[in-house]
CSV table of C-alpha atoms in Angstrom, one decimal:
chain,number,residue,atom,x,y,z
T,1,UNK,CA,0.0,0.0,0.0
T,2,UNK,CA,1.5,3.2,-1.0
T,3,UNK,CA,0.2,6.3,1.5
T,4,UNK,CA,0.2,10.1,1.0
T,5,UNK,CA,2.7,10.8,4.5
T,6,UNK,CA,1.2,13.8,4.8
T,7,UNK,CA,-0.6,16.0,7.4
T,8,UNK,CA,-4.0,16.6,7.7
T,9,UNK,CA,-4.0,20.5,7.1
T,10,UNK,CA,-4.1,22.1,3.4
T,11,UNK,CA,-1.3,24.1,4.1
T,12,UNK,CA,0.2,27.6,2.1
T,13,UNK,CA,3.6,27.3,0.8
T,14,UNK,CA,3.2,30.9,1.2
T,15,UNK,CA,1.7,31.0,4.2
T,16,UNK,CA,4.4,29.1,5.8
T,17,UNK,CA,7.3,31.1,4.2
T,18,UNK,CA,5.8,34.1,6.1
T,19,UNK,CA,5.4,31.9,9.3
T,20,UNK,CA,9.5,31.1,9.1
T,21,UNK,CA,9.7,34.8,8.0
T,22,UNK,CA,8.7,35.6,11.6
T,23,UNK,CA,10.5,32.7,13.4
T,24,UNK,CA,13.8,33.8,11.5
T,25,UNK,CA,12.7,37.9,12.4
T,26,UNK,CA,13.0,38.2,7.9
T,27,UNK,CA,10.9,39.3,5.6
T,28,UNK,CA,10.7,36.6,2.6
T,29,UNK,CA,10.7,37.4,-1.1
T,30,UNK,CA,8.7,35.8,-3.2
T,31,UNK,CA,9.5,35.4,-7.0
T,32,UNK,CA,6.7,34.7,-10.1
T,33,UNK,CA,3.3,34.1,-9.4
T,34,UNK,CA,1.2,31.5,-7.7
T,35,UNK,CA,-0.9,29.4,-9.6
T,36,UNK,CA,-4.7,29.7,-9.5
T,37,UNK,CA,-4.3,25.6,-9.0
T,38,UNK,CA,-2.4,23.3,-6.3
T,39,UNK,CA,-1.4,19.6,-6.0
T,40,UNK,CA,-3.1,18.4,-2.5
T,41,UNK,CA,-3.0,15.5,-1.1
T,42,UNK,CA,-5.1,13.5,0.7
T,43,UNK,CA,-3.7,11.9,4.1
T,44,UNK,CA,-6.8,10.0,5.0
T,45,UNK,CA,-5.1,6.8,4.7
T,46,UNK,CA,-2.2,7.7,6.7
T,47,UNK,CA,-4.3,9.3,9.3
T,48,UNK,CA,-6.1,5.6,9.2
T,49,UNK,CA,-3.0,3.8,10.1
T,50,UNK,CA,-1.2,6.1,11.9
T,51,UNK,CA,-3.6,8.7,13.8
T,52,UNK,CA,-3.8,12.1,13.7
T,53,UNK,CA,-0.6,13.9,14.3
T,54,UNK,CA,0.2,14.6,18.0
T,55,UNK,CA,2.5,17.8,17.3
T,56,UNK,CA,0.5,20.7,15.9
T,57,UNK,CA,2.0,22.4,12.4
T,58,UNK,CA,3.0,25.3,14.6
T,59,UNK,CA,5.2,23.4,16.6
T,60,UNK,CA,6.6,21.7,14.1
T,61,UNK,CA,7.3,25.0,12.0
T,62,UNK,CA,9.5,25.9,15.1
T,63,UNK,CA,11.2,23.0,15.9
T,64,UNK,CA,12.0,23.2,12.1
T,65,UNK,CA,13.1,27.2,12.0
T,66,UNK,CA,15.4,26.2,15.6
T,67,UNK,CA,17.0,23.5,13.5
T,68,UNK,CA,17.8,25.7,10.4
T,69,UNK,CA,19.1,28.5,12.7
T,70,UNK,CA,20.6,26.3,14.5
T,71,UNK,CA,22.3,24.6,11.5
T,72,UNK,CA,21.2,21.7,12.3
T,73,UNK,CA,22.2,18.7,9.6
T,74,UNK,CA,20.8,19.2,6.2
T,75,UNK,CA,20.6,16.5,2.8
T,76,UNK,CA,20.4,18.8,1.0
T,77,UNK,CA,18.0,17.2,-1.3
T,78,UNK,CA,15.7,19.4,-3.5
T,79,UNK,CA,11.9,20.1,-2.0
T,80,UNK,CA,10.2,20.2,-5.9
T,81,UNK,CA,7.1,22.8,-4.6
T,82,UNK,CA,7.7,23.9,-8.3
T,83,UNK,CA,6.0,20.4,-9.8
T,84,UNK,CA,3.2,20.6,-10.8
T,85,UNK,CA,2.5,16.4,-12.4
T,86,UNK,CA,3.3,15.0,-9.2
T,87,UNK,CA,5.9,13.5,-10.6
T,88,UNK,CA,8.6,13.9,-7.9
């Protein structure tokens, strides 16, 4: 079975980048346009198996920003908000 690991929120790309905005006391620049569409996913299954998530998005945003300003270990890897097929 493959699931969507995802939480249960429709979350903002934008939205977030001004939430870390705050946390990191910068103003974020945004480049382009946003689309009038989005690719969502759906994280009933997971939520099925797993639960819902014990650590609101709010926490997790900050544990994230104390990481990054932390510099806290990175891959390095490439997050693909840009796709649009789902093909990640």
């Amino acid at each position: 079975t493959i699931l969507n690991v995802t939480g249960p929120e429709t979350v903002s790309i934008r939205r977030t980048a001004e939430k870390f905005g705050v946390l990191f006391g910068k103003e974020p620049i945004f480049t382009g346009h946003e689309s009038s569409t989005a690719l969502l996913s759906n994280a009933a299954a997971s939520q099925h198996h797993f639960g819902y998530p014990s650590v609101p998005l709010e926490q997790m945003l900050s544990w994230i920003a104390g990481w990054v300003a932390n510099r806290g270990a990175s891959l390095n890897k490439p997050t693909h908000f840009e796709t649009r097929d789902g093909n990640f």
